[in-house]
Coordinates of C-alpha atoms in Angstrom, one line a residue:
M31 CA 96.8 -181.8 -2.3
P32 CA 97.3 -178.8 -4.7
P33 CA 95.5 -175.6 -3.7
A34 CA 93.6 -175.7 -7.0
L35 CA 92.0 -179.0 -6.0
F36 CA 91.1 -177.6 -2.7
L37 CA 89.5 -174.7 -4.4
G38 CA 87.4 -177.1 -6.5
A39 CA 86.3 -179.0 -3.4
A40 CA 85.4 -175.7 -1.7
I41 CA 83.3 -174.7 -4.8
A42 CA 81.5 -178.0 -4.8
S43 CA 80.8 -177.9 -1.1
I44 CA 78.6 -174.6 -1.4
G45 CA 75.3 -176.2 -2.1
G46 CA 76.6 -177.5 -4.6
P47 CA 76.3 -174.3 -6.7
L48 CA 73.9 -175.7 -9.3
A49 CA 71.7 -177.3 -6.7
L50 CA 71.3 -173.9 -5.0
V51 CA 69.8 -172.3 -8.1
S52 CA 68.1 -175.4 -9.5
L53 CA 66.7 -176.8 -6.3
Y54 CA 67.0 -174.9 -3.1
V55 CA 67.1 -171.0 -3.2
P56 CA 63.6 -170.2 -4.4
G57 CA 62.2 -172.4 -1.5
A58 CA 64.7 -171.1 1.1
A59 CA 63.8 -167.5 0.2
G60 CA 60.1 -168.2 1.0
G61 CA 57.9 -165.2 1.0
A62 CA 60.9 -163.0 0.0
V63 CA 61.3 -164.7 -3.4
S64 CA 59.7 -161.6 -5.2
S65 CA 62.9 -159.8 -3.9
L66 CA 65.2 -162.5 -4.6
G67 CA 68.2 -160.3 -5.8
L68 CA 67.9 -158.4 -2.4
T69 CA 67.5 -161.6 -0.4
V70 CA 70.5 -163.3 -1.9
A71 CA 72.7 -160.3 -1.7
L72 CA 72.0 -159.9 1.9
A73 CA 72.4 -163.6 2.6
V74 CA 75.8 -163.4 1.0
V75 CA 76.8 -160.4 3.3
V76 CA 75.3 -162.2 6.4
F77 CA 77.3 -165.4 5.8
L78 CA 80.6 -163.4 5.6
V79 CA 80.4 -163.6 9.4
P80 CA 80.6 -167.4 9.7
L81 CA 83.2 -167.4 7.0
A82 CA 85.3 -164.9 8.8
I83 CA 85.2 -167.1 11.9
W84 CA 86.4 -170.2 10.0
L85 CA 89.1 -168.2 8.3
A86 CA 90.3 -166.8 11.7
Y87 CA 90.5 -170.3 13.1
S88 CA 92.3 -171.4 10.0
E89 CA 95.1 -168.8 10.6
R90 CA 96.4 -171.2 13.2
I91 CA 94.7 -174.6 12.6
A92 CA 95.0 -176.8 9.6
S93 CA 93.9 -180.4 10.6
A94 CA 92.0 -183.4 9.6
G95 CA 89.8 -182.6 12.6
G96 CA 88.4 -179.6 10.8
L97 CA 85.8 -178.0 12.9
S98 CA 86.4 -180.3 15.9
A99 CA 90.1 -179.2 15.9
F100 CA 88.8 -175.6 16.1
V101 CA 86.8 -176.5 19.2
E102 CA 89.7 -178.3 20.7
A103 CA 91.9 -175.2 20.3
A104 CA 89.3 -173.1 22.0
T105 CA 88.2 -175.3 24.8
G106 CA 90.1 -178.6 25.0
R107 CA 89.7 -182.2 23.9
T108 CA 86.6 -183.2 25.8
A109 CA 84.5 -180.5 24.1
A110 CA 86.1 -181.4 20.8
R111 CA 84.9 -185.0 21.2
L112 CA 81.4 -183.8 22.0
H113 CA 81.4 -181.6 18.9
A114 CA 82.8 -184.5 16.7
F115 CA 80.0 -186.6 18.0
V116 CA 77.2 -184.1 17.1
W117 CA 78.8 -183.4 13.7
T118 CA 79.2 -187.0 12.9
V119 CA 75.5 -187.6 13.7
S120 CA 74.5 -184.9 11.3
Y121 CA 76.5 -186.1 8.3
F122 CA 76.1 -189.8 8.9
L123 CA 72.4 -189.4 8.7
Y124 CA 72.8 -187.1 5.7
L125 CA 74.6 -189.6 3.6
P126 CA 71.8 -192.2 3.2
Y127 CA 68.8 -189.8 3.1
T128 CA 70.3 -187.6 0.5
V129 CA 70.8 -190.6 -1.8
T130 CA 67.1 -191.2 -1.4
Y131 CA 66.4 -187.5 -2.2
V132 CA 68.6 -187.7 -5.4
V133 CA 67.0 -191.0 -6.6
Y134 CA 63.3 -190.2 -5.8
D135 CA 63.0 -186.5 -5.9
V136 CA 65.5 -185.5 -8.7
L137 CA 66.4 -188.3 -11.1
A138 CA 62.8 -189.8 -11.1
V139 CA 61.3 -186.3 -11.8
V140 CA 63.7 -185.6 -14.7
F141 CA 63.5 -189.2 -16.1
P142 CA 59.9 -190.5 -15.2
G143 CA 60.9 -193.8 -17.0
L144 CA 63.3 -194.5 -14.1
T145 CA 60.5 -195.0 -11.7
P146 CA 60.5 -198.9 -11.9
Y147 CA 64.3 -198.9 -11.3
R148 CA 64.4 -196.5 -8.3
A149 CA 65.0 -199.2 -5.8
S150 CA 68.0 -200.5 -7.8
L151 CA 69.4 -197.0 -8.0
E152 CA 68.9 -196.6 -4.3
L153 CA 71.5 -199.3 -3.8
L154 CA 73.8 -198.6 -6.9
V155 CA 74.2 -194.8 -6.0
P156 CA 75.7 -195.4 -2.5
A157 CA 77.8 -198.4 -3.8
A158 CA 79.3 -196.2 -6.5
I159 CA 79.9 -193.4 -4.0
V160 CA 81.8 -195.8 -1.8
L161 CA 84.0 -197.0 -4.6
L162 CA 84.7 -193.4 -5.5
V163 CA 85.8 -192.2 -2.1
L164 CA 88.2 -195.3 -1.9
A165 CA 90.0 -194.0 -4.9
P166 CA 93.1 -191.8 -4.5
L167 CA 92.1 -188.4 -3.1
S168 CA 93.6 -186.4 -5.9
A169 CA 91.6 -188.4 -8.5
V170 CA 88.4 -187.9 -6.5
L171 CA 89.0 -184.1 -6.2
V172 CA 89.7 -183.9 -9.9
V173 CA 86.3 -185.3 -10.5
L174 CA 84.6 -183.1 -8.0
S175 CA 86.4 -180.0 -9.4
A176 CA 85.3 -180.8 -12.9
V177 CA 81.7 -181.2 -11.7
A178 CA 82.1 -177.9 -9.9
V179 CA 83.1 -176.2 -13.2
V180 CA 80.1 -177.7 -15.0
Q181 CA 77.9 -176.5 -12.2
L182 CA 79.1 -172.9 -12.5
A183 CA 78.7 -172.9 -16.2
L184 CA 75.1 -174.1 -16.0
V185 CA 74.3 -171.6 -13.2
V186 CA 75.3 -168.9 -15.6
V187 CA 73.3 -170.5 -18.4
I188 CA 70.1 -170.6 -16.3
G189 CA 70.7 -167.0 -15.2
A190 CA 71.3 -165.8 -18.7
L191 CA 68.2 -167.5 -20.0
A192 CA 65.9 -166.2 -17.3
L193 CA 67.4 -162.7 -17.8
D194 CA 66.8 -162.9 -21.5
K195 CA 63.1 -164.1 -21.2
T196 CA 62.0 -161.9 -18.3
S197 CA 61.3 -158.2 -18.3
G198 CA 63.1 -156.0 -15.9
T199 CA 65.2 -156.9 -12.9
G200 CA 65.3 -153.8 -10.9
S201 CA 62.4 -154.7 -8.7
T202 CA 64.3 -157.8 -7.5
F203 CA 66.3 -155.5 -5.2
T204 CA 63.2 -153.9 -3.6
D205 CA 61.7 -155.2 -0.5
H206 CA 58.2 -156.3 -1.4
A207 CA 57.5 -158.6 1.5
G208 CA 58.4 -156.6 4.5
A209 CA 61.4 -156.6 6.8
A210 CA 60.4 -159.8 8.9
T211 CA 59.6 -161.9 5.8
T212 CA 62.8 -160.7 4.0
G213 CA 64.8 -161.3 7.1
R214 CA 63.6 -164.9 7.3
G215 CA 64.5 -165.4 3.6
V216 CA 67.9 -164.0 4.0
A217 CA 68.5 -166.3 7.0
G218 CA 67.1 -169.3 5.0
V219 CA 69.3 -168.7 2.0
A220 CA 72.4 -167.9 4.1
L221 CA 72.1 -171.3 5.9
L222 CA 72.5 -173.0 2.5
F223 CA 76.1 -172.0 2.5
V224 CA 77.0 -173.9 5.7
C225 CA 78.6 -176.9 4.1
L226 CA 81.6 -174.6 2.9
S227 CA 83.1 -175.8 6.1
L228 CA 83.6 -179.4 4.7
P229 CA 87.0 -178.6 2.9
L230 CA 88.3 -177.7 6.4
F231 CA 88.7 -181.4 7.1
F232 CA 91.3 -181.6 4.4
G233 CA 93.5 -179.1 6.2
A234 CA 96.2 -181.5 7.0
E235 CA 96.6 -182.5 3.3
V236 CA 96.6 -179.1 1.6
R237 CA 99.9 -177.9 0.1
G238 CA 100.5 -174.5 1.6
T239 CA 98.3 -175.3 4.6
S240 CA 96.7 -172.3 6.4
Q241 CA 97.4 -169.8 3.7
A242 CA 96.0 -172.1 0.9
I243 CA 93.0 -173.0 3.0
R244 CA 92.0 -169.4 3.7
R245 CA 92.5 -168.3 0.0
G246 CA 90.7 -171.3 -1.2
L247 CA 87.6 -170.8 1.0
A248 CA 87.5 -167.0 0.3
A249 CA 87.8 -167.5 -3.4
A250 CA 85.3 -170.2 -3.6
Y251 CA 82.7 -168.2 -1.6
A252 CA 83.4 -165.1 -3.8
L253 CA 83.0 -167.1 -7.0
V254 CA 80.0 -169.0 -6.1
A255 CA 78.2 -165.9 -4.5
S256 CA 78.9 -164.0 -7.7
V257 CA 77.3 -166.5 -10.0
L258 CA 74.4 -167.2 -7.6
L259 CA 73.6 -163.6 -7.4
F260 CA 73.7 -163.3 -11.2
A261 CA 71.3 -166.2 -11.6
S262 CA 69.1 -165.1 -8.7
V263 CA 68.4 -161.6 -10.0
P264 CA 66.0 -162.6 -12.9
L265 CA 64.5 -165.5 -11.0
A266 CA 62.2 -163.1 -9.1
S267 CA 60.6 -162.3 -12.5
V268 CA 60.2 -165.8 -13.7
P269 CA 56.6 -167.1 -13.6
P270 CA 55.6 -168.7 -10.3
A271 CA 54.7 -172.0 -12.1
L272 CA 58.4 -172.3 -13.1
R273 CA 60.0 -170.9 -9.9
N274 CA 57.8 -173.1 -7.6
A275 CA 58.2 -176.2 -9.6
D276 CA 59.7 -179.3 -7.8
L277 CA 62.9 -178.7 -9.6
P278 CA 63.0 -175.0 -10.6
G279 CA 66.2 -175.0 -12.5
V280 CA 65.0 -177.9 -14.7
A281 CA 61.6 -176.2 -15.3
I282 CA 63.2 -173.0 -16.3
A283 CA 65.6 -174.8 -18.7
Q284 CA 62.7 -176.8 -20.2
A285 CA 60.5 -173.7 -20.8
Y286 CA 63.2 -171.4 -22.1
S287 CA 65.5 -173.8 -24.0
G288 CA 64.1 -177.3 -24.4
R289 CA 64.3 -180.8 -23.3
S290 CA 68.1 -181.2 -23.9
L291 CA 69.1 -178.4 -21.5
A292 CA 66.5 -179.6 -19.0
V293 CA 68.0 -183.0 -19.0
T294 CA 71.5 -181.6 -18.7
V295 CA 70.5 -179.4 -15.7
G296 CA 68.7 -182.3 -14.1
L297 CA 71.6 -184.6 -14.4
A298 CA 74.1 -181.9 -13.3
S299 CA 71.8 -181.1 -10.3
A300 CA 72.0 -184.6 -9.2
A301 CA 75.7 -184.7 -9.7
S302 CA 75.8 -181.5 -7.7
V303 CA 74.2 -183.0 -4.7
A304 CA 76.1 -186.3 -5.1
A305 CA 79.4 -184.3 -5.0
L306 CA 78.3 -182.9 -1.7
I307 CA 77.7 -186.5 -0.4
V308 CA 81.2 -187.5 -1.5
L309 CA 82.7 -184.5 0.3
E310 CA 80.8 -185.3 3.5
Y311 CA 81.9 -188.9 3.3
L312 CA 85.5 -187.9 2.9
A313 CA 85.2 -185.5 5.8
L314 CA 83.7 -188.2 8.1
G315 CA 86.7 -190.5 7.3
R316 CA 89.2 -187.7 8.2
L317 CA 87.5 -186.8 11.4
A318 CA 87.4 -190.3 12.7
H319 CA 91.2 -190.5 11.7
W320 CA 91.8 -187.4 13.8
L321 CA 89.7 -188.5 16.7
L322 CA 90.5 -192.3 16.9
G323 CA 93.8 -192.6 15.1
T324 CA 92.3 -195.0 12.5
A325 CA 93.7 -195.2 9.0
I326 CA 91.7 -193.1 6.6
R327 CA 91.0 -195.7 3.8
P328 CA 89.9 -198.5 6.1
T329 CA 87.7 -196.0 7.9
L330 CA 86.1 -194.9 4.7
A331 CA 85.5 -198.6 3.8
A332 CA 83.9 -199.3 7.2
I333 CA 81.6 -196.2 6.8
G334 CA 80.4 -197.7 3.6
V335 CA 78.8 -200.7 5.3
P336 CA 76.2 -198.9 7.3
F337 CA 75.7 -196.3 4.6
I338 CA 74.7 -198.9 2.0
A339 CA 72.7 -200.9 4.6
A340 CA 70.7 -197.7 5.5
D341 CA 69.8 -197.0 2.0
A342 CA 68.7 -200.7 1.7
F343 CA 66.5 -200.2 4.8
S344 CA 65.1 -197.0 3.1
L345 CA 63.4 -199.1 0.5
I346 CA 60.8 -200.1 3.0
D347 CA 59.4 -196.5 3.0
P348 CA 61.6 -194.1 1.1
D349 CA 59.5 -191.0 1.9
G350 CA 59.3 -191.9 5.5
F351 CA 63.0 -192.6 5.7
Y352 CA 63.8 -189.2 4.3
D353 CA 61.3 -187.3 6.5
D354 CA 62.5 -189.2 9.7
L355 CA 66.2 -188.6 9.2
L356 CA 66.1 -185.0 7.7
R357 CA 65.1 -183.2 11.0
P358 CA 67.6 -184.7 13.4
S359 CA 70.4 -184.3 10.8
L360 CA 69.7 -180.6 10.4
I361 CA 69.4 -180.2 14.2
A362 CA 72.7 -181.8 14.8
L363 CA 74.3 -179.7 11.8
F364 CA 73.2 -176.4 13.2
L365 CA 74.1 -177.4 16.7
S366 CA 77.7 -178.5 15.7
Q367 CA 78.2 -175.1 13.9
L368 CA 76.7 -173.2 17.0
I369 CA 79.3 -174.9 19.2
V370 CA 82.1 -173.7 16.9
F371 CA 80.9 -170.2 16.9
A372 CA 80.1 -170.0 20.5
V373 CA 83.6 -170.9 21.6
F374 CA 85.3 -168.7 19.1
P375 CA 85.9 -165.8 21.7
L376 CA 87.7 -168.3 23.9
F377 CA 90.0 -169.2 21.0
R378 CA 90.7 -165.4 20.5
L379 CA 91.3 -165.1 24.2
R380 CA 94.1 -167.6 23.9
A381 CA 95.4 -166.5 20.6
S382 CA 94.9 -162.6 20.4
P383 CA 93.2 -161.2 23.5
R384 CA 93.0 -157.7 21.9
R385 CA 90.5 -158.9 19.3
I386 CA 88.0 -160.2 21.9
P387 CA 85.3 -157.4 21.2
V388 CA 85.3 -158.2 17.6
A389 CA 85.3 -162.0 18.2
V390 CA 82.3 -161.6 20.5
A391 CA 80.3 -159.6 17.9
L392 CA 81.1 -162.1 15.1
A393 CA 80.2 -165.1 17.3
A394 CA 76.9 -163.4 18.3
V395 CA 75.8 -162.9 14.7
A396 CA 77.0 -166.4 13.7
C397 CA 75.3 -168.1 16.7
A398 CA 72.1 -166.1 16.0
L399 CA 72.1 -167.5 12.4
M400 CA 72.6 -171.1 13.5
G401 CA 70.0 -170.5 16.2
Y402 CA 67.5 -169.6 13.7
G403 CA 68.4 -172.7 11.8
L404 CA 67.8 -174.8 14.9
Y405 CA 64.5 -173.0 15.7
T406 CA 63.0 -173.4 12.2
T407 CA 64.1 -177.0 12.0
I408 CA 62.6 -177.8 15.4
T409 CA 59.4 -175.9 15.1
G410 CA 58.5 -175.7 11.4
A411 CA 58.8 -177.5 8.0
V412 CA 62.2 -178.3 6.8
G413 CA 63.7 -179.2 3.4
T414 CA 67.0 -180.2 2.0

């Protein structure tokens, strides 16, 4: 895999980028949305800690096992198997319920005329995803990279429109909500970046291995963080009716440009989420290959059977299906990351004992962030 395609996959994995602005960030910021520039800037800084831990692991490990290979290097194969199980539960649940989200909560909102055809789309979308992941990896990543470029361009367009139509942006860097509310908003936004770990499962296939992985992850994060911050700054001044819409990016495009851009943003937002599904699917196949020794392509085909079957089952009660799977999926996601961060000092103890104090500090911050994600998922309302 050329480093450029790895970079494209890494960009697509962060949200995806358009979905962050168009769908998620205003809601994740919560009561701190009036200080969205400050909230996003601090979230970007906070997430440098988990990123630093992944990059440190990647100095020595480039494997199809991804995060589970990190755990194995720190604590051994048994703990890695446990981690792989938890991680697999998270993303195996994510695949079907996110298709439901795309069909019922994104496409059907952008195109109300699709409502009678939602059941058909609920089956066609996962079938199309299965066919895509069975294509040669390079071809799949070319598609995902192209989608990533389009996303970045549209994030800039939304930000520029909002900047042009709103008056003043300085107050977006002022804390209007208080430290506690802003802190929750910062953590909520930072947790949206967690899927940047997905490209790590391509580690064994990247040309240039560890160096290319580290550069790709860092470059992708810097690029997405920059455009996200640019777009987030004026969003604090956008009218609440637009910012709090079901699809904020689509509503802003509709209000400030017109139907054509709104449709483009809506379709690209759906593609943004679908690209993330594809990356998760590919990562699941590689983790199974690393753990069980199965061939990757037959494994991907096998995963497609329960994936499509689950989305067929969702037709009984799409809303209930989404709600029932979302919480356990997020619990498993944050728990799997918590394991990776918690054992990081053990990895440093084996590889570089002199760095233990820094490793402990990084692990503490990253574990606290994932712990917050677990706490809010278990005790409160959750969203994609």
